[in-house]
Amino acid sequence: MVTVQTSRTGPSFRPSKRLGQNFLVDPGISARIVSLSRFTHEDTVLEIGPGKGALTIPLAAKVKHVLAVEKDGRLADWLGGRLKRAGINNVTLLHGDILKLDWLVLKSHFRGRMPVMGNLPYNISSPVLEKMCQKPQWMGQAVLMFQKEVAQRLTAVPGSKAYGALSLLVQYHAEVLSRLTVVKGSFFPVPKVDSMVVSVDFEKPYPRRAINEAVFIKVVKGAFMHRRKTIINSLNGALPDQTRESLLTALAACGIDPGKRGETLEMGDFLRLSSALQLTTE
Ligand code: SAM
């Protein structure tokens, strides 16, 4: 078993705020996060933002291979040296931006689905999830740590403040479970807010599928463009290819009150509504 470095020591350069560099410094938490995954010694796992290796090292001990993508070249070099000194040779470090890399090339490193682990900075959380949702059939279980506010949006239920388009889109493609709260004191530098580990399992999508996913996504995004508006007014503004009458007809066919707000509607409502709108456009 390799010991994870626990001190605040490491590379001498200053952590970058822009890159969301708040490093996990509690080895007990790192081990727990890795244990929350169902990755096995047969898996290759993509790690996003390995930083100083707090997750990389326990992960490498659990799985066959880790493909780790780090945007900060100085950190990637430093971590490469650390892994070498520790005799860990089942990690491939890629210096690059996970949002700019070609995911088809990433996918070519995996025989089946692509399991993912990462402690994601706030500014890349939504774009990374959107990328995953664009190719859900490529993705396996993703065990990801987010700022608590992002995690709450992902796991939110109808009627709650955090519920929105991101909640619905991710919950449509994957089973989303919050697994562990990690207090801000577990990081260095200490961030302003706590974090939460979430399992986003693309092997367990929502059991019902949309007839046309493009229409479903448009309807969901349109419904939340203006949170304070009613569903009829939101969709009327967001779907220029629909008339107000066709929208009212579709809402009536689904038994949805046009005066309700999008945030009160469930996944099933959005699926039925997108099917009804699909029919009216055919
Ligand atoms: N996994 C380490 C840990 O838990 O201590 C580091 C987590 S730190 C919150 C986020 C890491 O992601 C940093 O190492 C940062 O440089 C890296 N990062 C930020 N943006 C990135 C991007 N677009 N692509 C790849 N890595 C990125």
Coordinates of C-alpha atoms and ligand atoms in Angstrom, one line a residue:
M1 CA 0.0 0.0 0.0
V2 CA 1.5 3.3 -1.0
T3 CA 1.2 6.1 1.5
V4 CA -0.4 9.4 0.3
Q5 CA 1.6 12.5 1.1
T6 CA -0.3 14.3 3.8
S7 CA 1.6 17.4 4.5
R8 CA 1.2 20.8 2.8
T9 CA 4.5 20.4 1.2
G10 CA 4.9 19.7 -2.5
P11 CA 6.0 21.8 -5.4
S12 CA 7.3 25.1 -4.4
F13 CA 5.1 27.2 -6.7
R14 CA 2.0 28.9 -5.6
P15 CA -1.4 27.0 -6.2
S16 CA -3.3 28.6 -9.0
K17 CA -6.7 30.0 -8.2
R18 CA -7.7 30.1 -11.8
L19 CA -7.1 26.4 -12.1
G20 CA -9.1 25.7 -8.9
Q21 CA -6.0 24.3 -7.1
N22 CA -7.3 23.3 -3.7
F23 CA -5.5 20.1 -3.0
L24 CA -6.8 17.3 -0.8
V25 CA -4.5 16.9 2.2
D26 CA -6.4 14.3 4.2
P27 CA -5.2 10.8 3.2
G28 CA -8.2 9.2 5.0
I29 CA -10.6 11.1 2.8
S30 CA -8.6 10.2 -0.4
A31 CA -8.8 6.5 0.5
R32 CA -12.6 6.8 1.2
I33 CA -13.3 8.6 -2.1
V34 CA -11.4 5.9 -4.0
S35 CA -13.3 3.2 -2.1
L36 CA -16.6 4.7 -3.1
S37 CA -16.0 3.6 -6.7
R38 CA -16.7 0.1 -8.0
F39 CA -13.6 0.2 -10.1
T40 CA -11.6 -3.0 -10.1
H41 CA -8.0 -4.1 -10.8
E42 CA -9.1 -4.8 -14.4
D43 CA -10.1 -1.2 -15.1
T44 CA -8.4 1.7 -16.7
V45 CA -9.7 4.9 -15.2
L46 CA -9.6 8.5 -16.4
E47 CA -8.6 11.0 -13.7
I48 CA -9.3 14.6 -14.4
G49 CA -6.9 17.0 -12.7
P50 CA -4.6 14.8 -10.6
G51 CA -2.8 17.8 -9.0
K52 CA -0.3 16.4 -6.6
G53 CA -1.7 12.9 -6.7
A54 CA -3.9 12.7 -3.6
L55 CA -6.4 10.6 -5.5
T56 CA -4.1 9.3 -8.2
I57 CA -1.9 7.3 -5.8
P58 CA -4.7 5.3 -4.0
L59 CA -6.5 4.9 -7.3
A60 CA -3.4 3.4 -9.0
A61 CA -3.2 0.9 -6.1
K62 CA -6.8 -0.2 -6.8
V63 CA -7.0 -0.3 -10.6
K64 CA -5.0 -1.6 -13.5
H65 CA -4.2 1.7 -15.1
V66 CA -4.8 5.4 -14.5
L67 CA -4.9 7.9 -17.4
A68 CA -4.6 11.3 -15.7
V69 CA -5.1 14.6 -17.5
E70 CA -3.6 17.7 -15.9
K71 CA -3.7 21.2 -17.3
D72 CA -0.9 22.6 -15.3
G73 CA 2.4 21.5 -16.9
R74 CA 4.5 22.3 -13.8
L75 CA 2.3 20.1 -11.7
A76 CA 2.2 17.3 -14.3
D77 CA 6.0 17.3 -14.3
W78 CA 6.2 17.4 -10.5
L79 CA 3.7 14.5 -10.1
G80 CA 5.5 12.5 -12.8
G81 CA 8.6 12.7 -10.6
R82 CA 6.7 11.8 -7.5
L83 CA 5.2 8.7 -9.1
K84 CA 8.5 7.6 -10.4
R85 CA 10.2 8.0 -7.0
A86 CA 7.4 5.9 -5.5
G87 CA 7.8 3.2 -8.1
I88 CA 4.3 3.6 -9.4
N89 CA 4.3 2.8 -13.1
N90 CA 0.6 2.2 -13.9
V91 CA -0.2 5.9 -14.4
T92 CA 0.0 7.7 -17.7
L93 CA 0.1 11.5 -17.2
L94 CA -1.2 13.7 -20.0
H95 CA -0.5 17.4 -19.9
G96 CA -3.6 19.0 -21.4
D97 CA -7.0 20.7 -20.9
I98 CA -9.7 18.1 -20.4
L99 CA -12.2 20.5 -22.2
K100 CA -10.0 20.9 -25.3
L101 CA -8.8 17.3 -25.7
D102 CA -10.5 15.1 -28.3
W103 CA -12.6 12.7 -26.2
L104 CA -12.6 10.2 -29.1
V105 CA -8.8 10.0 -28.6
L106 CA -9.3 9.6 -24.9
K107 CA -11.9 6.9 -25.4
S108 CA -9.4 5.0 -27.6
H109 CA -7.4 4.2 -24.4
F110 CA -10.4 2.2 -23.1
R111 CA -11.8 -1.1 -24.2
G112 CA -15.3 -0.6 -22.9
R113 CA -16.9 2.3 -21.1
M114 CA -14.7 5.0 -19.6
P115 CA -14.7 5.2 -15.7
V116 CA -13.8 8.6 -14.4
M117 CA -12.5 10.0 -11.1
G118 CA -11.8 13.6 -10.3
N119 CA -11.9 16.5 -7.8
L120 CA -13.2 19.1 -10.2
P121 CA -12.6 22.8 -10.0
Y122 CA -15.8 24.9 -10.0
N123 CA -15.3 26.5 -13.4
I124 CA -15.0 23.2 -15.3
S125 CA -17.7 21.2 -13.4
S126 CA -20.6 21.9 -15.7
P127 CA -18.7 21.8 -19.0
V128 CA -17.1 18.4 -18.0
L129 CA -20.6 17.0 -17.2
E130 CA -22.0 18.4 -20.4
K131 CA -19.2 16.6 -22.3
M132 CA -20.0 13.4 -20.6
C133 CA -23.7 13.8 -21.3
Q134 CA -22.9 14.3 -25.0
K135 CA -21.5 10.7 -25.2
P136 CA -23.2 8.9 -22.3
Q137 CA -22.8 5.5 -24.0
W138 CA -19.0 6.0 -23.7
M139 CA -19.0 6.7 -20.0
G140 CA -19.0 4.3 -17.0
Q141 CA -19.3 5.2 -13.4
A142 CA -17.8 8.7 -12.6
V143 CA -16.9 9.4 -9.0
L144 CA -16.5 13.1 -8.8
M145 CA -16.0 15.7 -6.1
F146 CA -17.7 19.1 -6.6
Q147 CA -18.2 22.2 -4.6
K148 CA -21.3 21.5 -2.5
E149 CA -23.4 23.9 -4.5
V150 CA -22.8 22.1 -7.8
A151 CA -23.4 18.7 -6.1
Q152 CA -26.7 20.0 -4.8
R153 CA -27.7 21.0 -8.3
L154 CA -26.9 17.5 -9.6
T155 CA -28.9 15.7 -7.0
A156 CA -31.7 18.2 -6.7
V157 CA -35.4 17.1 -6.8
P158 CA -38.4 19.0 -8.3
G159 CA -39.5 22.0 -6.3
S160 CA -36.1 22.6 -4.7
K161 CA -34.1 25.8 -5.3
A162 CA -31.1 23.8 -6.8
Y163 CA -33.3 22.0 -9.3
G164 CA -32.6 23.0 -12.9
A165 CA -31.6 22.0 -16.4
L166 CA -28.3 20.5 -15.2
S167 CA -30.1 18.3 -12.6
L168 CA -32.5 16.9 -15.3
L169 CA -29.9 16.4 -18.0
V170 CA -27.5 14.6 -15.8
Q171 CA -30.2 12.5 -14.0
Y172 CA -31.5 11.5 -17.5
H173 CA -28.2 10.1 -18.5
A174 CA -27.0 8.7 -15.2
E175 CA -27.9 7.6 -11.7
V176 CA -26.7 10.4 -9.5
L177 CA -26.0 9.8 -5.8
S178 CA -24.3 12.0 -3.3
R179 CA -21.9 9.9 -1.3
L180 CA -19.7 12.0 1.0
T181 CA -19.4 15.5 2.3
V182 CA -15.8 16.7 2.5
V183 CA -15.3 19.7 4.8
K184 CA -13.2 22.6 3.5
G185 CA -10.5 22.0 6.1
S186 CA -9.5 18.8 4.2
F187 CA -8.0 20.9 1.4
F188 CA -5.0 23.2 1.1
P189 CA -5.3 26.1 0.4
V190 CA -8.6 26.0 2.3
P191 CA -11.5 26.9 -0.1
K192 CA -14.5 29.0 0.9
V193 CA -17.0 26.2 0.8
D194 CA -17.3 22.4 1.6
S195 CA -17.3 19.8 -1.2
M196 CA -19.3 16.7 -1.9
V197 CA -18.4 13.5 -3.6
V198 CA -21.1 12.3 -6.1
S199 CA -21.4 9.1 -8.0
V200 CA -22.6 9.8 -11.6
D201 CA -23.3 6.3 -13.0
F202 CA -23.8 6.3 -16.7
E203 CA -24.4 2.6 -16.7
K204 CA -27.6 3.2 -14.9
P205 CA -29.5 5.9 -16.9
Y206 CA -33.1 7.0 -16.2
P207 CA -35.2 4.0 -17.1
R208 CA -37.4 5.8 -19.6
R209 CA -36.0 7.3 -22.8
A210 CA -37.0 10.4 -24.8
I211 CA -38.3 9.7 -28.3
N212 CA -36.1 12.5 -29.6
E213 CA -33.3 13.5 -27.2
A214 CA -32.6 16.7 -29.1
V215 CA -36.2 17.9 -28.5
F216 CA -36.0 16.7 -24.8
I217 CA -32.8 18.8 -24.2
K218 CA -34.3 21.9 -25.9
V219 CA -37.5 21.6 -23.8
V220 CA -35.5 21.2 -20.6
K221 CA -33.1 24.0 -21.3
G222 CA -36.0 26.3 -22.5
A223 CA -38.0 25.6 -19.3
F224 CA -35.3 26.9 -17.1
M225 CA -34.1 29.8 -19.2
H226 CA -36.2 32.2 -17.0
R227 CA -36.9 30.5 -13.7
R228 CA -39.6 33.0 -12.6
K229 CA -41.7 32.6 -15.8
T230 CA -44.5 30.1 -16.2
I231 CA -43.8 27.0 -18.4
I232 CA -45.9 28.3 -21.3
N233 CA -44.1 31.7 -21.3
S234 CA -40.6 30.1 -20.9
L235 CA -41.2 27.6 -23.8
N236 CA -42.9 30.2 -25.9
G237 CA -39.7 32.3 -25.7
A238 CA -37.3 29.4 -26.0
L239 CA -38.8 27.3 -28.9
P240 CA -39.3 29.7 -31.9
D241 CA -40.4 26.7 -34.1
Q242 CA -43.5 26.3 -31.9
T243 CA -46.6 28.5 -31.8
R244 CA -48.2 29.4 -28.4
E245 CA -51.2 27.3 -29.5
S246 CA -49.1 24.2 -30.3
L247 CA -47.4 24.5 -26.9
L248 CA -50.7 24.9 -25.1
T249 CA -52.0 21.8 -27.0
A250 CA -49.0 19.8 -26.0
L251 CA -49.2 20.9 -22.4
A252 CA -52.9 20.0 -22.3
A253 CA -52.2 16.6 -23.8
C254 CA -49.7 15.9 -21.0
G255 CA -52.0 17.2 -18.3
I256 CA -49.5 20.0 -17.4
D257 CA -50.9 23.3 -16.1
P258 CA -49.4 26.0 -18.4
G259 CA -49.3 28.3 -15.4
K260 CA -46.8 26.1 -13.5
R261 CA -43.1 26.9 -13.4
G262 CA -40.5 24.6 -14.9
E263 CA -38.9 23.9 -11.5
T264 CA -42.1 22.1 -10.4
L265 CA -42.1 19.6 -13.3
E266 CA -40.6 16.1 -13.0
M267 CA -38.5 14.1 -15.4
G268 CA -41.6 12.2 -16.5
D269 CA -43.4 15.5 -17.3
F270 CA -40.4 16.7 -19.5
L271 CA -40.3 13.3 -21.3
R272 CA -44.0 13.4 -22.1
L273 CA -43.9 17.0 -23.1
S274 CA -41.0 16.5 -25.5
S275 CA -42.8 13.5 -27.0
A276 CA -46.0 15.6 -27.5
L277 CA -44.0 18.5 -29.0
Q278 CA -42.1 16.0 -31.3
L279 CA -45.5 14.8 -32.6
T280 CA -46.7 18.3 -33.3
T281 CA -43.6 19.0 -35.4
E282 CA -43.8 15.9 -37.5
Ligands
SAM1 N1 -7.0 15.7 -7.6 C1 -6.2 16.6 -6.8 C2 -6.6 16.6 -5.4 O1 -7.7 16.1 -5.1 O2 -5.9 17.1 -4.5 C3 -6.2 18.1 -7.3 C4 -7.6 18.7 -7.3 S1 -7.7 20.4 -7.7 C5 -9.2 20.8 -7.0 C6 -8.1 20.5 -9.4 C7 -7.0 20.0 -10.4 O3 -7.5 20.1 -11.7 C8 -5.7 20.9 -10.3 O4 -4.6 20.1 -10.3 C9 -5.8 21.7 -11.6 O5 -4.6 22.2 -12.1 C10 -6.5 20.7 -12.6 N2 -7.3 21.4 -13.7 C11 -7.9 22.6 -13.7 N3 -8.5 22.8 -14.8 C12 -8.2 21.7 -15.6 C13 -8.6 21.3 -17.0 N4 -9.3 22.1 -17.7 N5 -8.1 20.1 -17.4 C14 -7.3 19.3 -16.7 N6 -7.0 19.6 -15.4 C15 -7.4 20.8 -14.9

